[in-house]
Short mmCIF file of C-alpha atoms in Angstrom, two decimals:
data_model
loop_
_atom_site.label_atom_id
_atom_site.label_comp_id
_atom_site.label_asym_id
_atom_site.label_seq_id
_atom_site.Cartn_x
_atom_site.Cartn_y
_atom_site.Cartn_z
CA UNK A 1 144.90 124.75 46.14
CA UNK A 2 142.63 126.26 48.54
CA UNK A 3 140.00 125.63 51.67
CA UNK A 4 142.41 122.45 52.34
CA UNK A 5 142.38 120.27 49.61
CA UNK A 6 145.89 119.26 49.99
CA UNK A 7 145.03 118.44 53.84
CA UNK A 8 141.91 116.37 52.57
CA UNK A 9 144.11 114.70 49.81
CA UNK A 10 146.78 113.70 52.24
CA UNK A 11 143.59 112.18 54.75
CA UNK A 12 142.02 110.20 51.53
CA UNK A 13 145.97 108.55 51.03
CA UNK A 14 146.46 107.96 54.98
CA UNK A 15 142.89 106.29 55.04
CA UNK A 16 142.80 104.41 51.95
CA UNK A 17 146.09 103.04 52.90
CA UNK A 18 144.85 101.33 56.44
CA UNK A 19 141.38 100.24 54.66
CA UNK A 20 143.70 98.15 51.94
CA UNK A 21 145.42 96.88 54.77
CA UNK A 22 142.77 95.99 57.06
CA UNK A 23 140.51 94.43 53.99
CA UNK A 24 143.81 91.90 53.71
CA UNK A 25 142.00 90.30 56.72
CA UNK A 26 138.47 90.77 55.77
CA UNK A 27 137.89 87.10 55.64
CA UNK A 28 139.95 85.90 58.52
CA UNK A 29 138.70 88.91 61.18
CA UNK A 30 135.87 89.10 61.01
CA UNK A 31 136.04 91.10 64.39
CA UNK A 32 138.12 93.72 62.50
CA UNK A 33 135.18 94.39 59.93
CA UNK A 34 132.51 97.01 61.42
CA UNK A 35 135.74 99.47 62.35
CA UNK A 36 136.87 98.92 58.58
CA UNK A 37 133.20 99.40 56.86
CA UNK A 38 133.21 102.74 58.80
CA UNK A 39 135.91 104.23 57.86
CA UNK A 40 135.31 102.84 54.17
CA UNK A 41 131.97 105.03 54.88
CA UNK A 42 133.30 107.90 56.49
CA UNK A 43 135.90 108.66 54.27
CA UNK A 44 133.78 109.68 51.55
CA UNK A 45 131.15 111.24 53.57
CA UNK A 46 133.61 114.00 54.67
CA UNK A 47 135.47 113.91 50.90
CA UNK A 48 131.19 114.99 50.03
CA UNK A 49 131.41 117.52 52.33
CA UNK A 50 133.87 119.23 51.23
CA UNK A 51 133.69 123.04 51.52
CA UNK A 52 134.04 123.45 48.01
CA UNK A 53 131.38 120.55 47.03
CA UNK A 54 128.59 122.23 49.56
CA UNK A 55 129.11 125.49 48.05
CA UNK A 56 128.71 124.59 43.99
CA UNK A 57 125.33 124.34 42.28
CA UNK A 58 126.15 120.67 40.88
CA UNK A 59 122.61 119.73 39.38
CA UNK A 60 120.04 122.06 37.60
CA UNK A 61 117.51 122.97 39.57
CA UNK A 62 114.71 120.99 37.62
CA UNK A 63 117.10 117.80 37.34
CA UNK A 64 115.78 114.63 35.66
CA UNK A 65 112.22 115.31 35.77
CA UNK A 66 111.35 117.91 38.05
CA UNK A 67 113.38 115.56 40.77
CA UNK A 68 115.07 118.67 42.69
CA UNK A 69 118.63 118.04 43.90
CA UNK A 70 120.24 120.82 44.97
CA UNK A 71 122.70 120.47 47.97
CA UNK A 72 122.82 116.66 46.99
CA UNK A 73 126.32 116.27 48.31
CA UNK A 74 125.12 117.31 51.37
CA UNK A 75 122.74 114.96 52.11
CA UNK A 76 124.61 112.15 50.66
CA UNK A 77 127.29 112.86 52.90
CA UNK A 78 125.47 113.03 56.00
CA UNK A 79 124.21 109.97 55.30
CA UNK A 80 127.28 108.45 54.75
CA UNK A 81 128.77 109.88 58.08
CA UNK A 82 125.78 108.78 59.95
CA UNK A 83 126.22 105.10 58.55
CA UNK A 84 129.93 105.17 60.22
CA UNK A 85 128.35 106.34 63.51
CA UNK A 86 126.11 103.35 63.56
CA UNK A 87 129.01 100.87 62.63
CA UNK A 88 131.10 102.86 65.21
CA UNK A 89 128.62 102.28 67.72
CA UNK A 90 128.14 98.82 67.18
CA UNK A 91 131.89 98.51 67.58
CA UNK A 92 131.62 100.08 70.99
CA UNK A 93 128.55 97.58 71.92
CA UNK A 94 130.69 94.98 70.41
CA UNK A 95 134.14 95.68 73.04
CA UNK A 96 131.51 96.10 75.99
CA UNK A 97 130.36 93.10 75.60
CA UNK A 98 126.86 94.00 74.63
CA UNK A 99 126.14 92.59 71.15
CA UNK A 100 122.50 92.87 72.06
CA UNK A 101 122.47 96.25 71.88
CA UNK A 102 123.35 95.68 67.76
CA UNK A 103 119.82 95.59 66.38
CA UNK A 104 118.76 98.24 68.71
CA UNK A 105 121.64 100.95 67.30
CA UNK A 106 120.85 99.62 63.69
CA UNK A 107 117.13 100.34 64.26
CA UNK A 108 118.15 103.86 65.90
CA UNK A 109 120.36 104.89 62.64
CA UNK A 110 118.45 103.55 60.41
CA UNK A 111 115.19 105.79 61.18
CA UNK A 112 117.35 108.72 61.82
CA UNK A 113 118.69 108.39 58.16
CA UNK A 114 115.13 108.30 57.08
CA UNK A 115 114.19 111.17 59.24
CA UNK A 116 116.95 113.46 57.63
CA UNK A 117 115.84 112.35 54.03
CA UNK A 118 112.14 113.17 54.44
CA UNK A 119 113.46 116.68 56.41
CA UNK A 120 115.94 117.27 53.36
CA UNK A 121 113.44 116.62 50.85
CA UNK A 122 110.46 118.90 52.46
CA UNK A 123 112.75 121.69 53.44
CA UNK A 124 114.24 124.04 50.46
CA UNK A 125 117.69 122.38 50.77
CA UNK A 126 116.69 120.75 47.33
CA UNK A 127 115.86 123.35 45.59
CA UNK A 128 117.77 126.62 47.10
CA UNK A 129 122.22 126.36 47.36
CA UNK A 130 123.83 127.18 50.19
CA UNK A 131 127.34 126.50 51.53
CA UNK A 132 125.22 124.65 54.92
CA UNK A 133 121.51 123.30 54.59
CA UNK A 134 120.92 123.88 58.21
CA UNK A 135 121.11 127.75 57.88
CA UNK A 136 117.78 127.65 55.62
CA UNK A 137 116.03 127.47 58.86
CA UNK A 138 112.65 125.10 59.09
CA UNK A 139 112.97 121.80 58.12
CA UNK A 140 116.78 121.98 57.07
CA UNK A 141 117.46 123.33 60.22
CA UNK A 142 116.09 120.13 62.07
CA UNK A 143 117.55 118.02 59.38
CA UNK A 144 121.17 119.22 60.36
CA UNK A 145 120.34 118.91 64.05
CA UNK A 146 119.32 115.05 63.65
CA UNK A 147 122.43 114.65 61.25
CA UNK A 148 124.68 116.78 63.88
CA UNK A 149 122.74 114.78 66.80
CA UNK A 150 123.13 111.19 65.66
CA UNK A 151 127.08 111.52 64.97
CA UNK A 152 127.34 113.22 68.26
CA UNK A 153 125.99 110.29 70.09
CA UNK A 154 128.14 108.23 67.88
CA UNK A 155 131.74 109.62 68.58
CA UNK A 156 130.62 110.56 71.89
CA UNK A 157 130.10 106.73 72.75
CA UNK A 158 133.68 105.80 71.58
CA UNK A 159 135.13 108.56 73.38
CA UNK A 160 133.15 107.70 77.17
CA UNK A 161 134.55 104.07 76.16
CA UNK A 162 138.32 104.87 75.33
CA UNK A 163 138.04 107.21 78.87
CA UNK A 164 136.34 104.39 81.13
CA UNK A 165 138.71 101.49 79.32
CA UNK A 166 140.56 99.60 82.45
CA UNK A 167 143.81 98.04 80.40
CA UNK A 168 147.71 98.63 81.07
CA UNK A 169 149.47 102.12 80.66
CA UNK A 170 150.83 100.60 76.85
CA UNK A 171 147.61 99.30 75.87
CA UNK A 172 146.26 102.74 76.62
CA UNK A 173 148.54 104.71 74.68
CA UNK A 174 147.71 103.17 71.80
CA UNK A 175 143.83 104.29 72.42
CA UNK A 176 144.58 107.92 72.54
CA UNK A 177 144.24 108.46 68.43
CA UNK A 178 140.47 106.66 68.91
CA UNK A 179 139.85 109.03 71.70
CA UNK A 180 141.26 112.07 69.79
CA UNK A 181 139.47 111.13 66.92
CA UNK A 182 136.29 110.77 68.60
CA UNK A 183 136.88 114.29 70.86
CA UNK A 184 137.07 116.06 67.12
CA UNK A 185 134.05 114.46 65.79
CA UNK A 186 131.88 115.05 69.30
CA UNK A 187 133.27 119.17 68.88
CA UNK A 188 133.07 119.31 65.28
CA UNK A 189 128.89 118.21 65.80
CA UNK A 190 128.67 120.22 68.67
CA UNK A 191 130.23 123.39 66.48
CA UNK A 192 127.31 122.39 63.40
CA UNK A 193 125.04 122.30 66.36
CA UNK A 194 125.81 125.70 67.70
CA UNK A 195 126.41 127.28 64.82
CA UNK A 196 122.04 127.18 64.29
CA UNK A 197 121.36 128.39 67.83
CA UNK A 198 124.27 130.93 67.71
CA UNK A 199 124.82 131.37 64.51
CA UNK A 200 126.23 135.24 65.11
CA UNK A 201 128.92 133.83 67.31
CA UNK A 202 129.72 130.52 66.14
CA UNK A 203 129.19 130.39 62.46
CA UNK A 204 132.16 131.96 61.38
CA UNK A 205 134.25 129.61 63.61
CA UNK A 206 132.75 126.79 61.95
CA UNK A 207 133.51 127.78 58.30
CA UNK A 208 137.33 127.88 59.34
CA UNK A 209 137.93 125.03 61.79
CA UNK A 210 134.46 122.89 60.80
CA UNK A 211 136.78 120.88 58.02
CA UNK A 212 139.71 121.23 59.69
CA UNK A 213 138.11 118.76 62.45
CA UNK A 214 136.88 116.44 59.83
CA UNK A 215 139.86 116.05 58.36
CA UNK A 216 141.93 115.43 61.34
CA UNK A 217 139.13 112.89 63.33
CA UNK A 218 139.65 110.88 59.49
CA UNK A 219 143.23 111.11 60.00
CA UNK A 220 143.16 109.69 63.84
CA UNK A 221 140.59 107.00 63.08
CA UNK A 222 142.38 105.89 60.38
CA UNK A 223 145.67 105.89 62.59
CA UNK A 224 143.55 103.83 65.14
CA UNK A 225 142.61 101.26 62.92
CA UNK A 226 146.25 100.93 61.50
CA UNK A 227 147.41 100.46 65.69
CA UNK A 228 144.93 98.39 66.18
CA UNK A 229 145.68 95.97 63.23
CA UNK A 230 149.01 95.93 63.83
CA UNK A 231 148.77 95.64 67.23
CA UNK A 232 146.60 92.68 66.76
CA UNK A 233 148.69 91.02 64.65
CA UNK A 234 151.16 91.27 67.48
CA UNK A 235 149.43 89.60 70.27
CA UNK A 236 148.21 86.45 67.64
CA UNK A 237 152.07 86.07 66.89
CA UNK A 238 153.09 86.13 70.42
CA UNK A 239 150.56 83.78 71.26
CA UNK A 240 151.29 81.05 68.90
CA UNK A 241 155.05 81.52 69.23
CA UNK A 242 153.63 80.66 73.03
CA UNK A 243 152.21 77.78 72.04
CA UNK A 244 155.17 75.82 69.98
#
């Protein structure tokens, strides 16, 4: 197998396996459930953009009635990935303290998603393959910069918040995979970013390590939410063993 599908195989079975675990509590925390809808989202965002999905001509170009949908995956993947950032967000506005701040990040997201389909569908993504929309220039260009942009902001809020977190040395340990995770996604935009404006110097880096950083920030926040479950489970055991 080749351009890591083994390594993205290995990420699906590591985050399926703490989304079955953490849906086992779906109904009883309901804290628990905007970290576990974005993962559920993310992991098939970066399974879409798969090296070897971007680069294949799935759909004619004249699909179902002169619709055009070339470079579908890409776009539906974005999307997807973009979602997660807005549940991971809200997640972040959630341990802060600031649930008011909910609507506002919904509101944000939400018109950013719309933004990148009306730039996707102008541009020539739809009608003209390429391995990365963005390098079409024009329209797909600022499509991938508000896709790039919004997960950015996204990671790069859970990583200021695992940084500024005041809780005990153990407590913080069990933060660094969330921090990692988020580090990987904040580079891995930052690389998509700079491989438009530089794309002589940091294109090639992206088509080697671009994947490599989705698949590990999958693998950490999927480690995350397994600590963080279990970890949970912990304290609610010690506290009612507290109380008999």
């Amino acid at each position: 197998m080749s351009a890591g599908v083994v390594e993205y195989l290995l990420a699906c079975v590591v985050a399926l396996a703490t989304i079955a675990l953490r849906l086992t509590v779906w109904r009883t925390r309901h804290g628990s459930r905007p970290f576990t809808i974005a993962l559920s989202l993310l992991l098939p965002g970066i399974v879409l953009r798969h090296p070897l999905l971007l680069e294949r001509d799935w759909l004619p170009q004249d699909s179902f009635a002169g619709t055009y949908l070339t470079n579908f995956t890409d776009l539906v993947g974005d999307l997807l990935i973009v979602a997660a950032g807005a549940y991971l967000f809200t997640v972040v506005a959630r341990a802060w303290g600031r649930e008011d701040l909910r609507p506002w990040i919904v509101r944000v997201f939400t018109a950013g998603g719309m933004v990148m389909v009306v730039l996707w569908a102008v541009s020539d993504a739809p009608r003209t393959q390429t391995k990365y929309v963005g390098y079409l220039g024009g329209a797909a260009q600022v499509y991938s910069y508000v896709a790039a942009g919004l997960v950015l902001v996204a990671n790069l809020a859970v990583l200021l918040s695992v940084v500024a977190a005041r809780l005990p040395r153990g407590m913080r340990l069990s933060l660094i995979p969330l921090g990692l995770a988020a580090l990987l996604g904040v580079s891995e935009s930052l690389l998509r970013i700079g491989s438009h404006i530089a794309p002589g110097v940091l294109a090639a880096p992206r088509d080697i390590v671009g994947w490599q950083l989705s698949v590990a920030m999958i693998v950490l926040y999927a480690l995350s939410g397994l600590i963080g479950h279990i970890a949970y489970g912990r304290v609610v055991g010690e506290s009612e063993r507290a109380v008999r």
